[in-house]
Amino acid sequence: MNAPALPIAPVVLPARMAKQIERAKETERILSILHQWGIHTLGQLAALSRDDLAARLGMRAVEMWERANGRGERILKLVSPPESFIESFEFENEIETVEPLLFILRRFLQQLATRLNAIYLVAKELRLRITFADKSHYERIFKIPQPTNNEDILFRMLHTHLENFTSKHPIVAIELEAQPSRSVRQQFGLFETALRDPVQLHETLARLIGLLGADRVGTPMLEETHRPDAFRMEPFAWEFRHPKPEIGHSERSVAKSRNPVALPLSFTTGSLGPSRTGIFARDDEERERGVCDSTGVRGCVPLRRFRKRKKATVLLENNRPAHVRAAEVRAGLAVEGTTMRQDGPFPLSGNWWDERAWARVEWDVEIENGVIARCHCDQDGWAIDGIYD
Amino acid sequence: MSYIELHANSAFSFLRGASFPEQLVQVAAELEMPALALLDRNGVYGSQRFSVAGREQKVRPIIGAELTMEDGRVLPVLVASRLGYANLCSLLTQAHLRSEVKGECAVKWEELPEFAQGLVALFGNSALDDLLGSARVSRVGESVPLSRSLKRSFRRDAETNTRDACATRSSEDRAQCLIDAFGRENVYIEIQRHFLRGEDRVNRVLVDLASKFRLALIATNGVQYAKPYGRQVLDVFTCIREHTHLDLAGKLLTQNAERHLKSDAEMRAIFRDLPDAITNTERLADRLQFSLENIGYEFPEYPVPDGHTMNSFLRTMVLFGAQQRYESITKKVKRQLEEELALITRLGFSGYFLIVWDIVNFCRENNIMVQGRGSAANSAVCFCLGITPVDPVTGASALSRKFTGVTANTARP
């Protein structure tokens, strides 16, 4: 028995590629015929009669004949290499202070701005790359809220950042790259508000970040966790109403601005939406109205949360808060006195898998002066979370 | 009367329990708990290991299961009798066979009355209305998402219209449905306290239901791990089940580590306002005397000609086969056959051997390749019946070794 032949799957080539292969085969066929005729040089080919060649070998042979006679034209296309806006410098001596760095950076910015101006573009992003003596690198990208070529503005941005910059090793090289973009023109509507000077705001924020740290400046976002009042700071995002949103701000900004879960900016006291209470109720009606668990079901008693936490001293009796004392939590309001009723404990814990592990035990207490407060005990001791309205 | 945990999940509740049955039993023994109930999700997969461990640790094992109903709610049931075990297995088998997705299962509310005999149902927070948020409050990280539950509910409504009253009506109607199906004395209101905000309201509703329908309350802890540190394993399991990781799991994870086995004193302190809920656990446990030891499994009967019993017919067929297989039946062969036949008769395996013989014959007649395996390969009876082609008389028989000290429940050739 003969073994069946292995099937070979047919390969479908793109039409353009198939055409080129056909053309190459045709050329090869013509060349072999010409060799059989004794035609081995371009001069011999050019000396043949065009019409006879066309009659015997077809149009492809005519194309070859025309090229041999210098009559064929092939128009060249100008392809310019993509322009990169990178300036770099390697120091002869290692740099340990910021001044020479700033001097070089200003020169870089001048050159970049000149080159960008020449082709009517502006910088929308700067990438700073610093190489240290131990071959390690530091890289930072500066998003420019309003693309510009203004050297002073760009320099201030770099300067602000480098003011607080420290490193373990001296600097041996520096590189600055600008991302070009078309300049932005925008016209706001009559009732729209816009930043008067986005660059100024950006610079101010950069200064704040330098002073406070990147994790303490931005938009507070609620975290999806059981940790009460947990939030993180996301960098500020702007959305300019341009016809083409890709010009003038980063994609990241657009993505952020679509996120609807931003925490309301109430940094003093305020409720974070529906509170999660297990607070006791005085009667059935109040119970109906007052209960609002973590699922956000009907009827809520809002919790007026204190930020930051108010330290408290709590006296326990039978492991239940019997007396609570906190400094004046709000003007004219003190949480102090014997507790009339307590609800709890509500032990909570999380993030046991990393260094952010937390654990706390919460209580709701009604104090003799009528205030109902939520307090908790964690590794830092007792504190008042807030009071129920 | 001491507290008995009547609602525990083991790791056989796939990704919903963090401890093996043996670990649960060991901790129960440490807590001096006289009995423990294992209710794994949609199966009794862990009950065998649980029973063996229970016997070793002197903790009486109680068998049950959590049934996922067609609307996503979960109904815990406990087995009271052998019939109840059979009914529970039937319910689970039907639900699994109906499911198109492996591992998922949906028991229909309308099936319950048919299979309720011998079972005790626990009406707990997972059976309440979604409006109370009970499922999400009390079963954080392991309940069916509301959207999926609603989808199933809508699909079911479209299919069965008002036929299925239990699923569509309020909590009170559902409680009444369970009473109608199981009988009032076989429905208990189950209360759990895990120190979560909002759970008191759910429990108040359950207590009200108990008083309205004159149902007994029992306290359980909805155990998902033996010791508090099992919570970490459960959180990881939750991430695996939800296809996420710890940093992104957020509120899918548990809020605290309270779902571990607790002692009598701890549970009495937690339910000090409802002491009956504690004492009822032992009363109910006393009723649940079923165990896998008295499962009383019997092999199916094989139809034999008139005038024959299964034992006599097997003997006839073996001796007939021996005449075909051996040129002459020596004393050694006869002794071997008699020993094996006596053992088979004593254990009540005659029907089983005849069924296997019938299967082998069917295969031969229909040109299907068939071959006996295991210790059957060393059995003279199997050789004479044509189940195996190996003559064991030349060597020692492993059959008697295999059957020594075992019961009909656990050994087959």
JSON list of N, CA and C in Angstrom, two decimals, chain A residues 223-226 276-279 287-288 291 293-295 297-298 320 343-354 356 362-364 374 388, chain B residues 130-133 136-137 140 194-201 204 208 231-233 235-236 246-247 249-258 272:
[
{"chain": "A", "resi": 223, "resn": "GLU", "atom": "N", "xyz": [-11.45, 53.82, 47.18]},
{"chain": "A", "resi": 223, "resn": "GLU", "atom": "CA", "xyz": [-10.92, 52.50, 46.86]},
{"chain": "A", "resi": 223, "resn": "GLU", "atom": "C", "xyz": [-11.98, 51.45, 47.12]},
{"chain": "A", "resi": 224, "resn": "GLU", "atom": "N", "xyz": [-11.99, 50.43, 46.27]},
{"chain": "A", "resi": 224, "resn": "GLU", "atom": "CA", "xyz": [-12.95, 49.33, 46.42]},
{"chain": "A", "resi": 224, "resn": "GLU", "atom": "C", "xyz": [-12.39, 48.34, 47.45]},
{"chain": "A", "resi": 225, "resn": "THR", "atom": "N", "xyz": [-12.59, 48.68, 48.70]},
{"chain": "A", "resi": 225, "resn": "THR", "atom": "CA", "xyz": [-12.07, 47.83, 49.77]},
{"chain": "A", "resi": 225, "resn": "THR", "atom": "C", "xyz": [-12.96, 47.96, 50.99]},
{"chain": "A", "resi": 226, "resn": "HIS", "atom": "N", "xyz": [-12.81, 47.04, 51.91]},
{"chain": "A", "resi": 226, "resn": "HIS", "atom": "CA", "xyz": [-13.59, 47.13, 53.15]},
{"chain": "A", "resi": 226, "resn": "HIS", "atom": "C", "xyz": [-12.99, 48.15, 54.11]},
{"chain": "A", "resi": 276, "resn": "ARG", "atom": "N", "xyz": [-22.30, 53.36, 56.10]},
{"chain": "A", "resi": 276, "resn": "ARG", "atom": "CA", "xyz": [-22.54, 51.95, 56.38]},
{"chain": "A", "resi": 276, "resn": "ARG", "atom": "C", "xyz": [-22.77, 51.83, 57.86]},
{"chain": "A", "resi": 277, "resn": "THR", "atom": "N", "xyz": [-23.97, 51.85, 58.26]},
{"chain": "A", "resi": 277, "resn": "THR", "atom": "CA", "xyz": [-24.21, 51.85, 59.69]},
{"chain": "A", "resi": 277, "resn": "THR", "atom": "C", "xyz": [-24.85, 50.57, 60.14]},
{"chain": "A", "resi": 278, "resn": "GLY", "atom": "N", "xyz": [-24.50, 50.20, 61.32]},
{"chain": "A", "resi": 278, "resn": "GLY", "atom": "CA", "xyz": [-25.25, 49.15, 61.96]},
{"chain": "A", "resi": 278, "resn": "GLY", "atom": "C", "xyz": [-25.83, 49.75, 63.22]},
{"chain": "A", "resi": 279, "resn": "ILE", "atom": "N", "xyz": [-26.11, 51.02, 63.20]},
{"chain": "A", "resi": 279, "resn": "ILE", "atom": "CA", "xyz": [-26.43, 51.73, 64.43]},
{"chain": "A", "resi": 279, "resn": "ILE", "atom": "C", "xyz": [-27.76, 51.25, 64.98]},
{"chain": "A", "resi": 287, "resn": "ARG", "atom": "N", "xyz": [-35.69, 52.26, 63.21]},
{"chain": "A", "resi": 287, "resn": "ARG", "atom": "CA", "xyz": [-34.87, 51.15, 62.74]},
{"chain": "A", "resi": 287, "resn": "ARG", "atom": "C", "xyz": [-34.97, 51.04, 61.22]},
{"chain": "A", "resi": 288, "resn": "GLU", "atom": "N", "xyz": [-36.19, 51.14, 60.73]},
{"chain": "A", "resi": 288, "resn": "GLU", "atom": "CA", "xyz": [-36.41, 51.08, 59.29]},
{"chain": "A", "resi": 288, "resn": "GLU", "atom": "C", "xyz": [-35.64, 52.18, 58.58]},
{"chain": "A", "resi": 291, "resn": "VAL", "atom": "N", "xyz": [-31.31, 52.00, 59.28]},
{"chain": "A", "resi": 291, "resn": "VAL", "atom": "CA", "xyz": [-30.34, 50.99, 58.90]},
{"chain": "A", "resi": 291, "resn": "VAL", "atom": "C", "xyz": [-29.88, 51.19, 57.47]},
{"chain": "A", "resi": 293, "resn": "ASP", "atom": "N", "xyz": [-26.83, 49.33, 55.47]},
{"chain": "A", "resi": 293, "resn": "ASP", "atom": "CA", "xyz": [-25.64, 48.50, 55.54]},
{"chain": "A", "resi": 293, "resn": "ASP", "atom": "C", "xyz": [-24.75, 48.75, 54.34]},
{"chain": "A", "resi": 294, "resn": "SER", "atom": "N", "xyz": [-23.74, 47.93, 54.24]},
{"chain": "A", "resi": 294, "resn": "SER", "atom": "CA", "xyz": [-22.76, 48.15, 53.19]},
{"chain": "A", "resi": 294, "resn": "SER", "atom": "C", "xyz": [-23.33, 47.95, 51.80]},
{"chain": "A", "resi": 295, "resn": "THR", "atom": "N", "xyz": [-24.51, 47.39, 51.72]},
{"chain": "A", "resi": 295, "resn": "THR", "atom": "CA", "xyz": [-25.08, 47.20, 50.39]},
{"chain": "A", "resi": 295, "resn": "THR", "atom": "C", "xyz": [-25.84, 48.42, 49.94]},
{"chain": "A", "resi": 297, "resn": "VAL", "atom": "N", "xyz": [-28.71, 49.63, 51.02]},
{"chain": "A", "resi": 297, "resn": "VAL", "atom": "CA", "xyz": [-30.15, 49.49, 50.89]},
{"chain": "A", "resi": 297, "resn": "VAL", "atom": "C", "xyz": [-30.83, 50.66, 51.56]},
{"chain": "A", "resi": 298, "resn": "ARG", "atom": "N", "xyz": [-32.14, 50.67, 51.45]},
{"chain": "A", "resi": 298, "resn": "ARG", "atom": "CA", "xyz": [-32.98, 51.80, 51.83]},
{"chain": "A", "resi": 298, "resn": "ARG", "atom": "C", "xyz": [-32.59, 52.53, 53.13]},
{"chain": "A", "resi": 320, "resn": "ARG", "atom": "N", "xyz": [-16.77, 46.66, 76.44]},
{"chain": "A", "resi": 320, "resn": "ARG", "atom": "CA", "xyz": [-17.62, 47.55, 75.65]},
{"chain": "A", "resi": 320, "resn": "ARG", "atom": "C", "xyz": [-17.32, 48.98, 76.05]},
{"chain": "A", "resi": 343, "resn": "ASP", "atom": "N", "xyz": [-23.23, 49.67, 69.99]},
{"chain": "A", "resi": 343, "resn": "ASP", "atom": "CA", "xyz": [-23.49, 48.66, 68.97]},
{"chain": "A", "resi": 343, "resn": "ASP", "atom": "C", "xyz": [-22.15, 48.22, 68.39]},
{"chain": "A", "resi": 344, "resn": "GLY", "atom": "N", "xyz": [-21.90, 46.94, 68.46]},
{"chain": "A", "resi": 344, "resn": "GLY", "atom": "CA", "xyz": [-20.61, 46.44, 67.98]},
{"chain": "A", "resi": 344, "resn": "GLY", "atom": "C", "xyz": [-20.25, 45.20, 68.76]},
{"chain": "A", "resi": 345, "resn": "PRO", "atom": "N", "xyz": [-19.06, 44.73, 68.69]},
{"chain": "A", "resi": 345, "resn": "PRO", "atom": "CA", "xyz": [-17.97, 45.29, 67.87]},
{"chain": "A", "resi": 345, "resn": "PRO", "atom": "C", "xyz": [-18.11, 44.86, 66.41]},
{"chain": "A", "resi": 346, "resn": "PHE", "atom": "N", "xyz": [-17.48, 45.63, 65.54]},
{"chain": "A", "resi": 346, "resn": "PHE", "atom": "CA", "xyz": [-17.41, 45.29, 64.13]},
{"chain": "A", "resi": 346, "resn": "PHE", "atom": "C", "xyz": [-15.93, 45.16, 63.75]},
{"chain": "A", "resi": 347, "resn": "PRO", "atom": "N", "xyz": [-15.38, 43.97, 63.90]},
{"chain": "A", "resi": 347, "resn": "PRO", "atom": "CA", "xyz": [-13.96, 43.81, 63.54]},
{"chain": "A", "resi": 347, "resn": "PRO", "atom": "C", "xyz": [-13.79, 43.82, 62.03]},
{"chain": "A", "resi": 348, "resn": "LEU", "atom": "N", "xyz": [-12.81, 44.54, 61.58]},
{"chain": "A", "resi": 348, "resn": "LEU", "atom": "CA", "xyz": [-12.50, 44.64, 60.14]},
{"chain": "A", "resi": 348, "resn": "LEU", "atom": "C", "xyz": [-11.00, 44.50, 59.96]},
{"chain": "A", "resi": 349, "resn": "SER", "atom": "N", "xyz": [-10.62, 43.85, 58.90]},
{"chain": "A", "resi": 349, "resn": "SER", "atom": "CA", "xyz": [-9.19, 43.76, 58.61]},
{"chain": "A", "resi": 349, "resn": "SER", "atom": "C", "xyz": [-9.02, 43.47, 57.13]},
{"chain": "A", "resi": 350, "resn": "GLY", "atom": "N", "xyz": [-7.83, 43.71, 56.65]},
{"chain": "A", "resi": 350, "resn": "GLY", "atom": "CA", "xyz": [-7.58, 43.49, 55.22]},
{"chain": "A", "resi": 350, "resn": "GLY", "atom": "C", "xyz": [-6.14, 43.69, 54.87]},
{"chain": "A", "resi": 351, "resn": "ASN", "atom": "N", "xyz": [-5.86, 43.54, 53.59]},
{"chain": "A", "resi": 351, "resn": "ASN", "atom": "CA", "xyz": [-4.49, 43.67, 53.05]},
{"chain": "A", "resi": 351, "resn": "ASN", "atom": "C", "xyz": [-3.48, 42.84, 53.84]},
{"chain": "A", "resi": 352, "resn": "TRP", "atom": "N", "xyz": [-3.92, 41.66, 54.29]},
{"chain": "A", "resi": 352, "resn": "TRP", "atom": "CA", "xyz": [-3.02, 40.84, 55.10]},
{"chain": "A", "resi": 352, "resn": "TRP", "atom": "C", "xyz": [-1.82, 40.35, 54.29]},
{"chain": "A", "resi": 353, "resn": "TRP", "atom": "N", "xyz": [-1.88, 40.49, 52.97]},
{"chain": "A", "resi": 353, "resn": "TRP", "atom": "CA", "xyz": [-0.84, 39.93, 52.12]},
{"chain": "A", "resi": 353, "resn": "TRP", "atom": "C", "xyz": [0.28, 40.92, 51.83]},
{"chain": "A", "resi": 354, "resn": "ASP", "atom": "N", "xyz": [0.17, 42.17, 52.27]},
{"chain": "A", "resi": 354, "resn": "ASP", "atom": "CA", "xyz": [1.25, 43.10, 51.98]},
{"chain": "A", "resi": 354, "resn": "ASP", "atom": "C", "xyz": [1.52, 44.01, 53.19]},
{"chain": "A", "resi": 356, "resn": "ARG", "atom": "N", "xyz": [0.62, 46.88, 53.75]},
{"chain": "A", "resi": 356, "resn": "ARG", "atom": "CA", "xyz": [-0.46, 47.79, 54.12]},
{"chain": "A", "resi": 356, "resn": "ARG", "atom": "C", "xyz": [-1.52, 47.10, 54.98]},
{"chain": "A", "resi": 362, "resn": "GLU", "atom": "N", "xyz": [-14.62, 48.46, 65.21]},
{"chain": "A", "resi": 362, "resn": "GLU", "atom": "CA", "xyz": [-15.46, 49.65, 65.25]},
{"chain": "A", "resi": 362, "resn": "GLU", "atom": "C", "xyz": [-16.62, 49.46, 66.24]},
{"chain": "A", "resi": 363, "resn": "TRP", "atom": "N", "xyz": [-17.04, 50.58, 66.79]},
{"chain": "A", "resi": 363, "resn": "TRP", "atom": "CA", "xyz": [-18.23, 50.61, 67.66]},
{"chain": "A", "resi": 363, "resn": "TRP", "atom": "C", "xyz": [-19.06, 51.83, 67.29]},
{"chain": "A", "resi": 364, "resn": "ASP", "atom": "N", "xyz": [-20.36, 51.69, 67.40]},
{"chain": "A", "resi": 364, "resn": "ASP", "atom": "CA", "xyz": [-21.26, 52.84, 67.35]},
{"chain": "A", "resi": 364, "resn": "ASP", "atom": "C", "xyz": [-21.72, 53.09, 68.78]},
{"chain": "A", "resi": 374, "resn": "ARG", "atom": "N", "xyz": [-19.32, 57.18, 65.72]},
{"chain": "A", "resi": 374, "resn": "ARG", "atom": "CA", "xyz": [-18.65, 55.92, 65.36]},
{"chain": "A", "resi": 374, "resn": "ARG", "atom": "C", "xyz": [-17.19, 56.04, 65.80]},
{"chain": "A", "resi": 388, "resn": "TYR", "atom": "N", "xyz": [-23.02, 60.59, 63.55]},
{"chain": "A", "resi": 388, "resn": "TYR", "atom": "CA", "xyz": [-24.19, 60.41, 62.70]},
{"chain": "A", "resi": 388, "resn": "TYR", "atom": "C", "xyz": [-25.07, 61.64, 62.80]},
{"chain": "B", "resi": 130, "resn": "ASP", "atom": "N", "xyz": [-33.43, 39.66, 48.10]},
{"chain": "B", "resi": 130, "resn": "ASP", "atom": "CA", "xyz": [-32.24, 40.42, 47.75]},
{"chain": "B", "resi": 130, "resn": "ASP", "atom": "C", "xyz": [-32.32, 41.87, 48.24]},
{"chain": "B", "resi": 131, "resn": "LEU", "atom": "N", "xyz": [-33.53, 42.35, 48.41]},
{"chain": "B", "resi": 131, "resn": "LEU", "atom": "CA", "xyz": [-33.68, 43.75, 48.83]},
{"chain": "B", "resi": 131, "resn": "LEU", "atom": "C", "xyz": [-33.01, 43.99, 50.17]},
{"chain": "B", "resi": 132, "resn": "LEU", "atom": "N", "xyz": [-32.99, 42.97, 50.98]},
{"chain": "B", "resi": 132, "resn": "LEU", "atom": "CA", "xyz": [-32.35, 43.13, 52.28]},
{"chain": "B", "resi": 132, "resn": "LEU", "atom": "C", "xyz": [-30.84, 43.14, 52.15]},
{"chain": "B", "resi": 133, "resn": "GLY", "atom": "N", "xyz": [-30.37, 42.75, 50.99]},
{"chain": "B", "resi": 133, "resn": "GLY", "atom": "CA", "xyz": [-28.93, 42.70, 50.81]},
{"chain": "B", "resi": 133, "resn": "GLY", "atom": "C", "xyz": [-28.32, 41.59, 51.61]},
{"chain": "B", "resi": 136, "resn": "ARG", "atom": "N", "xyz": [-25.38, 39.50, 50.17]},
{"chain": "B", "resi": 136, "resn": "ARG", "atom": "CA", "xyz": [-24.09, 40.16, 50.08]},
{"chain": "B", "resi": 136, "resn": "ARG", "atom": "C", "xyz": [-23.53, 40.51, 51.44]},
{"chain": "B", "resi": 137, "resn": "VAL", "atom": "N", "xyz": [-24.41, 40.75, 52.40]},
{"chain": "B", "resi": 137, "resn": "VAL", "atom": "CA", "xyz": [-23.90, 41.06, 53.73]},
{"chain": "B", "resi": 137, "resn": "VAL", "atom": "C", "xyz": [-23.31, 39.83, 54.39]},
{"chain": "B", "resi": 140, "resn": "VAL", "atom": "N", "xyz": [-20.33, 37.38, 52.11]},
{"chain": "B", "resi": 140, "resn": "VAL", "atom": "CA", "xyz": [-19.39, 38.19, 51.33]},
{"chain": "B", "resi": 140, "resn": "VAL", "atom": "C", "xyz": [-18.35, 37.29, 50.70]},
{"chain": "B", "resi": 194, "resn": "HIS", "atom": "N", "xyz": [-21.57, 37.37, 62.33]},
{"chain": "B", "resi": 194, "resn": "HIS", "atom": "CA", "xyz": [-20.14, 37.51, 62.03]},
{"chain": "B", "resi": 194, "resn": "HIS", "atom": "C", "xyz": [-19.63, 38.92, 62.31]},
{"chain": "B", "resi": 195, "resn": "PHE", "atom": "N", "xyz": [-20.37, 39.66, 63.11]},
{"chain": "B", "resi": 195, "resn": "PHE", "atom": "CA", "xyz": [-19.98, 41.04, 63.48]},
{"chain": "B", "resi": 195, "resn": "PHE", "atom": "C", "xyz": [-19.87, 41.94, 62.26]},
{"chain": "B", "resi": 196, "resn": "LEU", "atom": "N", "xyz": [-20.84, 41.84, 61.38]},
{"chain": "B", "resi": 196, "resn": "LEU", "atom": "CA", "xyz": [-20.85, 42.69, 60.20]},
{"chain": "B", "resi": 196, "resn": "LEU", "atom": "C", "xyz": [-21.97, 43.71, 60.35]},
{"chain": "B", "resi": 197, "resn": "ARG", "atom": "N", "xyz": [-21.72, 44.91, 59.87]},
{"chain": "B", "resi": 197, "resn": "ARG", "atom": "CA", "xyz": [-22.77, 45.92, 59.91]},
{"chain": "B", "resi": 197, "resn": "ARG", "atom": "C", "xyz": [-23.93, 45.47, 59.02]},
{"chain": "B", "resi": 198, "resn": "GLY", "atom": "N", "xyz": [-25.12, 45.60, 59.50]},
{"chain": "B", "resi": 198, "resn": "GLY", "atom": "CA", "xyz": [-26.29, 45.27, 58.69]},
{"chain": "B", "resi": 198, "resn": "GLY", "atom": "C", "xyz": [-26.83, 43.88, 58.95]},
{"chain": "B", "resi": 199, "resn": "GLU", "atom": "N", "xyz": [-26.01, 42.99, 59.51]},
{"chain": "B", "resi": 199, "resn": "GLU", "atom": "CA", "xyz": [-26.50, 41.61, 59.66]},
{"chain": "B", "resi": 199, "resn": "GLU", "atom": "C", "xyz": [-27.56, 41.51, 60.75]},
{"chain": "B", "resi": 200, "resn": "ASP", "atom": "N", "xyz": [-27.57, 42.44, 61.69]},
{"chain": "B", "resi": 200, "resn": "ASP", "atom": "CA", "xyz": [-28.59, 42.41, 62.73]},
{"chain": "B", "resi": 200, "resn": "ASP", "atom": "C", "xyz": [-29.99, 42.57, 62.14]},
{"chain": "B", "resi": 201, "resn": "ARG", "atom": "N", "xyz": [-30.07, 43.40, 61.13]},
{"chain": "B", "resi": 201, "resn": "ARG", "atom": "CA", "xyz": [-31.38, 43.62, 60.52]},
{"chain": "B", "resi": 201, "resn": "ARG", "atom": "C", "xyz": [-31.87, 42.34, 59.84]},
{"chain": "B", "resi": 204, "resn": "ARG", "atom": "N", "xyz": [-32.98, 40.04, 62.50]},
{"chain": "B", "resi": 204, "resn": "ARG", "atom": "CA", "xyz": [-34.29, 40.42, 63.06]},
{"chain": "B", "resi": 204, "resn": "ARG", "atom": "C", "xyz": [-35.42, 39.90, 62.19]},
{"chain": "B", "resi": 208, "resn": "ASP", "atom": "N", "xyz": [-38.25, 37.24, 63.31]},
{"chain": "B", "resi": 208, "resn": "ASP", "atom": "CA", "xyz": [-39.68, 37.52, 63.11]},
{"chain": "B", "resi": 208, "resn": "ASP", "atom": "C", "xyz": [-40.35, 36.39, 62.33]},
{"chain": "B", "resi": 231, "resn": "ARG", "atom": "N", "xyz": [-8.90, 32.16, 56.88]},
{"chain": "B", "resi": 231, "resn": "ARG", "atom": "CA", "xyz": [-9.48, 33.25, 56.09]},
{"chain": "B", "resi": 231, "resn": "ARG", "atom": "C", "xyz": [-8.57, 33.66, 54.94]},
{"chain": "B", "resi": 232, "resn": "GLN", "atom": "N", "xyz": [-7.27, 33.61, 55.17]},
{"chain": "B", "resi": 232, "resn": "GLN", "atom": "CA", "xyz": [-6.34, 34.01, 54.11]},
{"chain": "B", "resi": 232, "resn": "GLN", "atom": "C", "xyz": [-6.42, 33.05, 52.92]},
{"chain": "B", "resi": 233, "resn": "VAL", "atom": "N", "xyz": [-6.53, 31.77, 53.23]},
{"chain": "B", "resi": 233, "resn": "VAL", "atom": "CA", "xyz": [-6.68, 30.79, 52.15]},
{"chain": "B", "resi": 233, "resn": "VAL", "atom": "C", "xyz": [-7.99, 31.04, 51.41]},
{"chain": "B", "resi": 235, "resn": "ASP", "atom": "N", "xyz": [-9.60, 33.84, 51.08]},
{"chain": "B", "resi": 235, "resn": "ASP", "atom": "CA", "xyz": [-9.46, 35.03, 50.24]},
{"chain": "B", "resi": 235, "resn": "ASP", "atom": "C", "xyz": [-8.76, 34.69, 48.92]},
{"chain": "B", "resi": 236, "resn": "VAL", "atom": "N", "xyz": [-7.73, 33.89, 49.02]},
{"chain": "B", "resi": 236, "resn": "VAL", "atom": "CA", "xyz": [-7.02, 33.50, 47.79]},
{"chain": "B", "resi": 236, "resn": "VAL", "atom": "C", "xyz": [-7.95, 32.66, 46.89]},
{"chain": "B", "resi": 246, "resn": "LEU", "atom": "N", "xyz": [-5.47, 39.55, 44.58]},
{"chain": "B", "resi": 246, "resn": "LEU", "atom": "CA", "xyz": [-5.79, 40.13, 45.89]},
{"chain": "B", "resi": 246, "resn": "LEU", "atom": "C", "xyz": [-5.90, 41.64, 45.86]},
{"chain": "B", "resi": 247, "resn": "ASP", "atom": "N", "xyz": [-5.03, 42.30, 45.12]},
{"chain": "B", "resi": 247, "resn": "ASP", "atom": "CA", "xyz": [-5.05, 43.75, 45.13]},
{"chain": "B", "resi": 247, "resn": "ASP", "atom": "C", "xyz": [-6.29, 44.32, 44.45]},
{"chain": "B", "resi": 249, "resn": "ALA", "atom": "N", "xyz": [-9.27, 42.48, 44.22]},
{"chain": "B", "resi": 249, "resn": "ALA", "atom": "CA", "xyz": [-10.48, 41.78, 44.64]},
{"chain": "B", "resi": 249, "resn": "ALA", "atom": "C", "xyz": [-11.41, 42.70, 45.43]},
{"chain": "B", "resi": 250, "resn": "GLY", "atom": "N", "xyz": [-10.85, 43.64, 46.19]},
{"chain": "B", "resi": 250, "resn": "GLY", "atom": "CA", "xyz": [-11.65, 44.62, 46.92]},
{"chain": "B", "resi": 250, "resn": "GLY", "atom": "C", "xyz": [-12.69, 43.98, 47.83]},
{"chain": "B", "resi": 251, "resn": "LYS", "atom": "N", "xyz": [-13.94, 44.34, 47.59]},
{"chain": "B", "resi": 251, "resn": "LYS", "atom": "CA", "xyz": [-15.00, 43.88, 48.48]},
{"chain": "B", "resi": 251, "resn": "LYS", "atom": "C", "xyz": [-15.46, 42.46, 48.20]},
{"chain": "B", "resi": 252, "resn": "LEU", "atom": "N", "xyz": [-14.84, 41.79, 47.25]},
{"chain": "B", "resi": 252, "resn": "LEU", "atom": "CA", "xyz": [-15.13, 40.37, 47.08]},
{"chain": "B", "resi": 252, "resn": "LEU", "atom": "C", "xyz": [-14.56, 39.57, 48.25]},
{"chain": "B", "resi": 253, "resn": "LEU", "atom": "N", "xyz": [-13.55, 40.13, 48.89]},
{"chain": "B", "resi": 253, "resn": "LEU", "atom": "CA", "xyz": [-12.90, 39.41, 49.98]},
{"chain": "B", "resi": 253, "resn": "LEU", "atom": "C", "xyz": [-13.73, 39.55, 51.27]},
{"chain": "B", "resi": 254, "resn": "THR", "atom": "N", "xyz": [-13.40, 38.72, 52.24]},
{"chain": "B", "resi": 254, "resn": "THR", "atom": "CA", "xyz": [-14.14, 38.78, 53.49]},
{"chain": "B", "resi": 254, "resn": "THR", "atom": "C", "xyz": [-13.69, 39.99, 54.32]},
{"chain": "B", "resi": 255, "resn": "GLN", "atom": "N", "xyz": [-14.60, 40.46, 55.17]},
{"chain": "B", "resi": 255, "resn": "GLN", "atom": "CA", "xyz": [-14.28, 41.64, 55.99]},
{"chain": "B", "resi": 255, "resn": "GLN", "atom": "C", "xyz": [-13.47, 41.29, 57.22]},
{"chain": "B", "resi": 256, "resn": "ASN", "atom": "N", "xyz": [-13.70, 40.09, 57.73]},
{"chain": "B", "resi": 256, "resn": "ASN", "atom": "CA", "xyz": [-12.96, 39.69, 58.93]},
{"chain": "B", "resi": 256, "resn": "ASN", "atom": "C", "xyz": [-12.79, 38.17, 58.92]},
{"chain": "B", "resi": 257, "resn": "ALA", "atom": "N", "xyz": [-12.26, 37.65, 60.00]},
{"chain": "B", "resi": 257, "resn": "ALA", "atom": "CA", "xyz": [-11.95, 36.21, 60.03]},
{"chain": "B", "resi": 257, "resn": "ALA", "atom": "C", "xyz": [-12.83, 35.51, 61.06]},
{"chain": "B", "resi": 258, "resn": "GLU", "atom": "N", "xyz": [-14.13, 35.72, 60.96]},
{"chain": "B", "resi": 258, "resn": "GLU", "atom": "CA", "xyz": [-15.04, 35.17, 61.97]},
{"chain": "B", "resi": 258, "resn": "GLU", "atom": "C", "xyz": [-15.69, 33.86, 61.56]},
{"chain": "B", "resi": 272, "resn": "ARG", "atom": "N", "xyz": [-26.09, 35.36, 73.29]},
{"chain": "B", "resi": 272, "resn": "ARG", "atom": "CA", "xyz": [-26.59, 35.35, 74.67]},
{"chain": "B", "resi": 272, "resn": "ARG", "atom": "C", "xyz": [-28.05, 35.80, 74.73]}
]
